[in-house]
CSV table of C-alpha atoms in Angstrom, one decimal:
chain,number,residue,atom,x,y,z
A,1,MET,CA,-15.7,1.3,9.4
A,2,LEU,CA,-13.6,0.8,6.3
A,3,ARG,CA,-15.6,-0.8,3.4
A,4,LEU,CA,-13.6,-2.1,0.3
A,5,GLY,CA,-15.3,-4.4,-2.2
A,6,ARG,CA,-17.4,-6.9,-0.4
A,7,ARG,CA,-15.3,-6.5,2.9
A,8,GLU,CA,-15.9,-4.5,5.9
A,9,PHE,CA,-13.2,-3.8,8.5
A,10,GLY,CA,-13.7,-2.5,11.9
A,11,PRO,CA,-11.8,0.6,13.2
A,12,HIS,CA,-9.1,-1.7,15.1
A,13,GLU,CA,-8.9,-4.2,12.5
A,14,PRO,CA,-5.5,-4.5,11.0
A,15,VAL,CA,-5.8,-5.2,7.2
A,16,ILE,CA,-2.9,-6.6,5.1
A,17,MET,CA,-2.6,-5.7,1.4
A,18,ALA,CA,-0.2,-8.2,-0.3
A,19,ILE,CA,1.9,-6.8,-3.2
A,20,VAL,CA,1.8,-8.7,-6.5
A,21,ASN,CA,4.0,-6.9,-9.0
A,22,ARG,CA,3.3,-7.7,-12.7
A,23,THR,CA,6.7,-6.1,-13.7
A,24,PRO,CA,9.9,-7.5,-15.0
A,25,ASP,CA,12.1,-5.1,-13.0
A,26,SER,CA,10.6,-4.7,-9.5
A,27,PHE,CA,13.1,-3.6,-6.9
A,28,TYR,CA,12.3,-6.5,-4.6
A,29,ASP,CA,11.5,-9.6,-6.6
A,30,GLN,CA,13.1,-8.7,-9.9
A,31,GLY,CA,10.0,-9.9,-11.9
A,32,ALA,CA,9.2,-13.2,-10.0
A,33,THR,CA,5.6,-12.5,-10.6
A,34,PHE,CA,5.6,-11.1,-14.0
A,35,ARG,CA,4.3,-14.1,-15.7
A,36,ASP,CA,0.8,-15.3,-14.8
A,37,GLU,CA,1.2,-18.5,-13.2
A,38,PRO,CA,3.7,-17.3,-10.6
A,39,ALA,CA,1.7,-14.3,-9.9
A,40,LEU,CA,-1.5,-16.3,-9.4
A,41,ASP,CA,0.4,-18.7,-7.1
A,42,ARG,CA,1.6,-15.7,-5.1
A,43,VAL,CA,-2.2,-14.4,-4.8
A,44,GLU,CA,-3.1,-18.0,-3.4
A,45,GLN,CA,-0.2,-18.0,-0.9
A,46,ALA,CA,-1.1,-14.3,0.2
A,47,VAL,CA,-4.7,-15.0,0.7
A,48,ALA,CA,-4.0,-18.3,2.6
A,49,GLU,CA,-1.6,-16.4,4.9
A,50,GLY,CA,-4.1,-13.6,5.8
A,51,ALA,CA,-4.2,-11.0,3.2
A,52,ALA,CA,-7.4,-9.3,2.7
A,53,ILE,CA,-6.3,-7.0,-0.2
A,54,ILE,CA,-4.2,-8.0,-3.3
A,55,ASP,CA,-2.4,-4.8,-4.7
A,56,ILE,CA,-1.5,-5.5,-8.4
A,57,GLY,CA,0.8,-3.1,-9.9
A,58,GLY,CA,2.0,-3.0,-13.6
A,59,VAL,CA,4.7,-0.1,-13.4
A,60,LYS,CA,7.7,-0.4,-10.8
A,61,ALA,CA,7.9,2.8,-8.7
A,62,GLY,CA,11.5,3.7,-9.5
A,63,PRO,CA,13.2,4.9,-12.8
A,64,GLY,CA,13.5,2.5,-15.5
A,65,GLU,CA,12.2,1.7,-19.0
A,66,GLU,CA,9.0,3.6,-20.1
A,67,VAL,CA,5.9,1.7,-19.7
A,68,THR,CA,3.0,3.1,-21.6
A,69,ALA,CA,-0.6,3.3,-20.3
A,70,GLU,CA,-1.3,0.6,-22.9
A,71,GLU,CA,1.4,-1.7,-21.7
A,72,GLU,CA,0.4,-1.1,-18.0
A,73,ALA,CA,-3.2,-2.0,-18.8
A,74,ARG,CA,-1.8,-5.1,-20.7
A,75,ARG,CA,0.0,-6.3,-17.6
A,76,THR,CA,-2.9,-5.7,-15.2
A,77,VAL,CA,-6.4,-5.8,-16.6
A,78,GLY,CA,-6.5,-9.5,-17.5
A,79,PHE,CA,-5.0,-10.5,-14.4
A,80,VAL,CA,-7.4,-8.5,-12.2
A,81,ALA,CA,-10.2,-10.3,-14.1
A,82,GLU,CA,-8.7,-13.7,-13.3
A,83,VAL,CA,-8.0,-12.9,-9.7
A,84,ARG,CA,-11.6,-11.5,-9.3
A,85,ARG,CA,-12.9,-15.1,-11.1
A,86,ARG,CA,-10.9,-17.1,-8.5
A,87,HIS,CA,-11.4,-15.0,-5.5
A,88,PRO,CA,-14.7,-13.3,-5.6
A,89,ASP,CA,-14.4,-12.0,-1.9
A,90,VAL,CA,-10.8,-10.7,-2.0
A,91,VAL,CA,-10.3,-7.0,-2.2
A,92,ILE,CA,-8.5,-6.2,-5.5
A,93,SER,CA,-6.3,-3.1,-5.5
A,94,VAL,CA,-4.5,-1.6,-8.5
A,95,ASP,CA,-1.4,0.4,-8.0
A,96,THR,CA,-1.7,3.2,-10.8
A,97,TRP,CA,-1.7,6.9,-11.1
A,98,ARG,CA,-3.3,6.9,-14.5
A,99,ALA,CA,-6.9,7.5,-14.9
A,100,ASP,CA,-7.4,5.4,-18.0
A,101,VAL,CA,-5.6,2.4,-16.6
A,102,GLY,CA,-7.9,2.9,-13.5
A,103,ALA,CA,-11.0,2.8,-15.5
A,104,ALA,CA,-9.8,-0.2,-17.3
A,105,VAL,CA,-9.0,-2.3,-14.1
A,106,CYS,CA,-12.4,-1.0,-12.4
A,107,GLU,CA,-14.2,-2.4,-15.5
A,108,ALA,CA,-12.2,-5.8,-14.9
A,109,GLY,CA,-13.2,-6.1,-11.2
A,110,ALA,CA,-10.7,-3.9,-9.2
A,111,ASP,CA,-12.1,-2.5,-5.9
A,112,VAL,CA,-9.4,0.0,-4.9
A,113,LEU,CA,-7.2,2.5,-6.8
A,114,ASN,CA,-3.9,2.8,-5.0
A,115,ASP,CA,-2.6,6.2,-6.3
A,116,ALA,CA,1.1,6.2,-4.9
A,117,TRP,CA,2.0,9.4,-6.8
A,118,GLY,CA,-0.4,12.0,-4.9
A,119,GLY,CA,-3.0,12.7,-7.5
A,120,VAL,CA,-0.7,13.6,-10.2
A,121,ASP,CA,-3.7,12.5,-12.6
A,122,PRO,CA,-6.6,14.3,-11.0
A,123,GLY,CA,-8.8,12.2,-13.0
A,124,LEU,CA,-8.1,9.2,-10.9
A,125,ALA,CA,-10.3,10.1,-8.2
A,126,GLU,CA,-13.1,10.8,-10.7
A,127,VAL,CA,-12.8,7.2,-11.9
A,128,ALA,CA,-13.0,5.8,-8.4
A,129,ALA,CA,-16.2,7.8,-7.9
A,130,LYS,CA,-17.6,6.7,-11.0
A,131,TYR,CA,-17.0,2.9,-10.3
A,132,GLY,CA,-17.7,3.0,-6.9
A,133,ALA,CA,-13.8,2.2,-6.0
A,134,GLY,CA,-11.9,2.9,-2.9
A,135,LEU,CA,-9.1,5.2,-3.2
A,136,VAL,CA,-5.6,5.8,-1.6
A,137,CYS,CA,-4.4,9.3,-1.1
A,138,THR,CA,-0.7,9.6,-0.9
A,139,HIS,CA,1.9,12.2,-0.1
A,140,ALA,CA,4.5,12.2,-2.6
A,141,GLY,CA,6.1,15.5,-2.2
A,142,GLY,CA,4.9,16.8,-5.6
A,143,ALA,CA,7.3,14.4,-7.2
A,144,GLU,CA,6.6,13.2,-10.8
A,145,PRO,CA,6.0,9.5,-11.2
A,146,ARG,CA,9.1,7.2,-11.3
A,147,THR,CA,11.5,9.8,-10.1
A,148,ARG,CA,13.7,9.7,-7.0
A,149,PRO,CA,13.9,12.4,-4.5
A,150,HIS,CA,16.9,14.9,-4.7
A,151,ARG,CA,17.6,17.4,-1.8
A,152,VAL,CA,13.8,17.5,-0.9
A,153,GLU,CA,13.2,19.8,2.1
A,154,TYR,CA,10.1,20.3,4.2
A,155,GLU,CA,9.8,23.0,7.0
A,156,ASP,CA,7.5,20.3,8.7
A,157,VAL,CA,7.2,17.1,6.7
A,158,MET,CA,4.1,15.9,8.7
A,159,ALA,CA,2.3,19.1,8.3
A,160,ASP,CA,2.9,18.7,4.5
A,161,ILE,CA,1.8,15.1,4.6
A,162,LEU,CA,-1.6,16.1,6.3
A,163,ARG,CA,-2.2,18.9,4.1
A,164,VAL,CA,-1.8,16.9,1.1
A,165,THR,CA,-3.3,13.6,2.1
A,166,VAL,CA,-6.4,15.1,3.8
A,167,GLY,CA,-6.8,17.6,0.8
A,168,LEU,CA,-6.8,14.6,-1.6
A,169,ALA,CA,-9.3,12.8,0.6
A,170,GLU,CA,-11.6,15.5,1.0
A,171,ARG,CA,-11.6,16.3,-2.8
A,172,ALA,CA,-12.2,12.6,-3.6
A,173,ALA,CA,-15.2,12.6,-1.2
A,174,ALA,CA,-16.6,15.7,-2.8
A,175,LEU,CA,-16.3,14.1,-6.1
A,176,GLY,CA,-18.4,10.9,-4.8
A,177,VAL,CA,-16.0,8.5,-3.5
A,178,ARG,CA,-17.3,6.9,-0.5
A,179,ARG,CA,-15.7,8.4,2.6
A,180,ASP,CA,-15.5,4.9,4.1
A,181,ALA,CA,-13.4,3.7,1.2
A,182,ILE,CA,-10.8,6.4,1.2
A,183,MET,CA,-7.4,5.8,2.8
A,184,ILE,CA,-4.6,8.2,3.5
A,185,ASP,CA,-0.8,7.2,3.0
A,186,PRO,CA,2.2,9.2,4.2
A,187,GLY,CA,4.2,7.9,1.2
A,188,HIS,CA,7.5,6.6,2.9
A,189,ASP,CA,10.4,7.2,0.4
A,190,PHE,CA,8.2,9.1,-2.0
A,191,GLY,CA,9.4,12.5,-2.2
A,192,LYS,CA,11.4,12.0,0.9
A,193,ASN,CA,14.7,11.2,2.2
A,194,THR,CA,15.3,8.6,5.0
A,195,ARG,CA,15.0,11.2,7.9
A,196,HIS,CA,11.6,12.4,6.4
A,197,SER,CA,10.4,8.8,6.3
A,198,LEU,CA,11.4,8.2,9.8
A,199,GLU,CA,9.7,11.4,11.0
A,200,ALA,CA,6.7,10.5,9.2
A,201,THR,CA,6.7,7.2,11.1
A,202,ARG,CA,7.4,8.7,14.4
A,203,ARG,CA,4.4,10.9,13.9
A,204,LEU,CA,2.0,8.8,12.3
A,205,GLY,CA,-0.5,9.1,15.2
A,206,GLU,CA,-1.1,12.6,13.7
A,207,MET,CA,-2.4,10.9,10.5
A,208,ALA,CA,-4.6,8.6,12.7
A,209,GLU,CA,-6.2,11.5,14.5
A,210,THR,CA,-7.6,12.9,11.2
A,211,GLY,CA,-10.2,10.0,11.2
A,212,TRP,CA,-9.2,8.8,7.8
A,213,PRO,CA,-7.8,5.1,7.8
A,214,VAL,CA,-4.0,5.3,7.4
A,215,LEU,CA,-2.3,3.0,5.1
A,216,VAL,CA,1.5,2.4,5.1
A,217,SER,CA,3.6,1.0,2.6
A,218,LEU,CA,7.0,0.2,4.4
A,219,SER,CA,8.0,-3.1,3.0
A,220,ASN,CA,11.8,-3.4,2.4
A,221,LYS,CA,12.0,0.3,1.4
A,222,ASP,CA,15.2,2.3,1.1
A,223,PHE,CA,14.6,4.3,4.3
A,224,VAL,CA,14.7,0.9,6.2
A,225,GLY,CA,17.9,-0.2,4.3
A,226,GLU,CA,19.6,3.1,5.0
A,227,THR,CA,18.5,3.2,8.6
A,228,LEU,CA,20.1,-0.3,9.1
A,229,ASP,CA,22.5,-0.2,6.4
A,230,ARG,CA,21.1,-3.4,4.8
A,231,PRO,CA,20.6,-4.4,1.2
A,232,VAL,CA,17.0,-5.1,-0.1
A,233,LYS,CA,16.9,-8.8,0.9
A,234,GLU,CA,18.0,-8.1,4.5
A,235,ARG,CA,15.4,-5.6,5.4
A,236,VAL,CA,12.5,-7.8,6.8
A,237,LEU,CA,13.4,-7.2,10.6
A,238,GLY,CA,13.5,-3.5,10.1
A,239,THR,CA,10.4,-3.5,8.2
A,240,LEU,CA,8.6,-5.6,10.8
A,241,ALA,CA,9.7,-3.2,13.6
A,242,THR,CA,8.5,-0.2,11.7
A,243,THR,CA,5.2,-2.2,11.1
A,244,ALA,CA,4.8,-2.8,15.0
A,245,VAL,CA,5.4,1.0,15.6
A,246,SER,CA,3.0,2.0,12.9
A,247,ALA,CA,0.4,-0.3,14.3
A,248,TRP,CA,0.8,1.2,17.8
A,249,LEU,CA,0.3,4.5,16.5
A,250,GLY,CA,-2.8,3.8,14.7
A,251,ALA,CA,-2.2,2.7,11.2
A,252,GLN,CA,-4.7,0.2,9.8
A,253,VAL,CA,-3.8,-0.9,6.2
A,254,TYR,CA,-0.3,-2.5,5.7
A,255,ARG,CA,1.1,-2.9,2.0
A,256,VAL,CA,3.7,-5.9,2.3
A,257,HIS,CA,5.8,-8.6,0.8
A,258,GLU,CA,6.0,-10.8,3.8
A,259,VAL,CA,2.3,-11.5,4.7
A,260,ALA,CA,2.7,-14.3,7.3
A,261,GLU,CA,5.3,-12.4,9.2
A,262,THR,CA,3.3,-9.3,9.2
A,263,ARG,CA,0.2,-11.0,10.4
A,264,GLN,CA,2.0,-12.2,13.5
A,265,VAL,CA,3.3,-8.7,14.1
A,266,LEU,CA,0.0,-7.2,13.7
A,267,ASP,CA,-1.8,-9.8,15.8
A,268,MET,CA,0.7,-9.3,18.6
A,269,VAL,CA,0.4,-5.6,18.6
A,270,ALA,CA,-3.5,-5.9,18.6
A,271,SER,CA,-3.5,-8.2,21.6
A,272,ILE,CA,-1.2,-5.9,23.6
A,273,ALA,CA,-3.4,-3.0,22.7
A,274,GLY,CA,-6.3,-5.0,24.0
A,275,HIS,CA,-8.2,-5.2,20.7
A,276,ARG,CA,-7.6,-9.0,20.0
A,277,ALA,CA,-7.7,-11.9,22.5
A,278,PRO,CA,-4.7,-14.4,22.5
A,279,ALA,CA,-5.3,-17.3,20.1
A,280,VAL,CA,-4.7,-19.5,23.1
A,281,ALA,CA,-4.7,-18.8,26.9
A,282,ARG,CA,-3.7,-21.8,29.0
A,283,ARG,CA,-0.7,-20.4,31.2
A,284,GLY,CA,-1.4,-20.3,34.8
A,285,LEU,CA,-5.0,-21.4,34.3
A,286,ALA,CA,-4.5,-25.3,34.7
């Protein structure tokens, strides 16, 4: 059982985490949800389409202009409070690596801290424990926040992913974060080249076998673009194919831009796996 905020999710229940970037320079939408009104509209749409988690980010992952902790908090804290007011039951996640920002958003009502940079600030797990928040433990290959990988090598990329993510998860649990609120993430593209990310996907079952719920953040990423030689706006099909494979191999939480399309893919895989009944079953029965 995965318990986040007011929600509980069974072991075979796929969970969609919708991305809402409060940044003017995100790689995908180029600031479409930087202002409050479009961002709140995005939340409404994502919830209506089946997202159980809203993941709010105040700093884009890639290189760019410096964003101080104060500016990151300004972009996220008030927005978290408003989303909480409008959607008391939705799970609110905040994508941050900074402990002080984590504390501020938890005070405002966040349920999960999505640490995409692999525990670079060890205080973030302590914040999650203090506020009873969930935590995403990600493999980033030791990269500094907002840097791109350069000639990264692993003797065994999945072995390194397991060592880091399980280690971070166990540390968080030892600090007092509830075990049923901890997720592990292989960190596609983070500290990895395209071949690393493909191998991480191919071997995702090894992460599922640890017993920790697996979160994947695949949506329109560079490893999809390089694999298919497609620009950012033409990566949806590759993303959905990767999503289907990840679902079959045991991932549970999916951080996405396209909520409705992802919902259909996950429902189809769950039905093939025997975890979900067809929505309608009339064929051959009349």
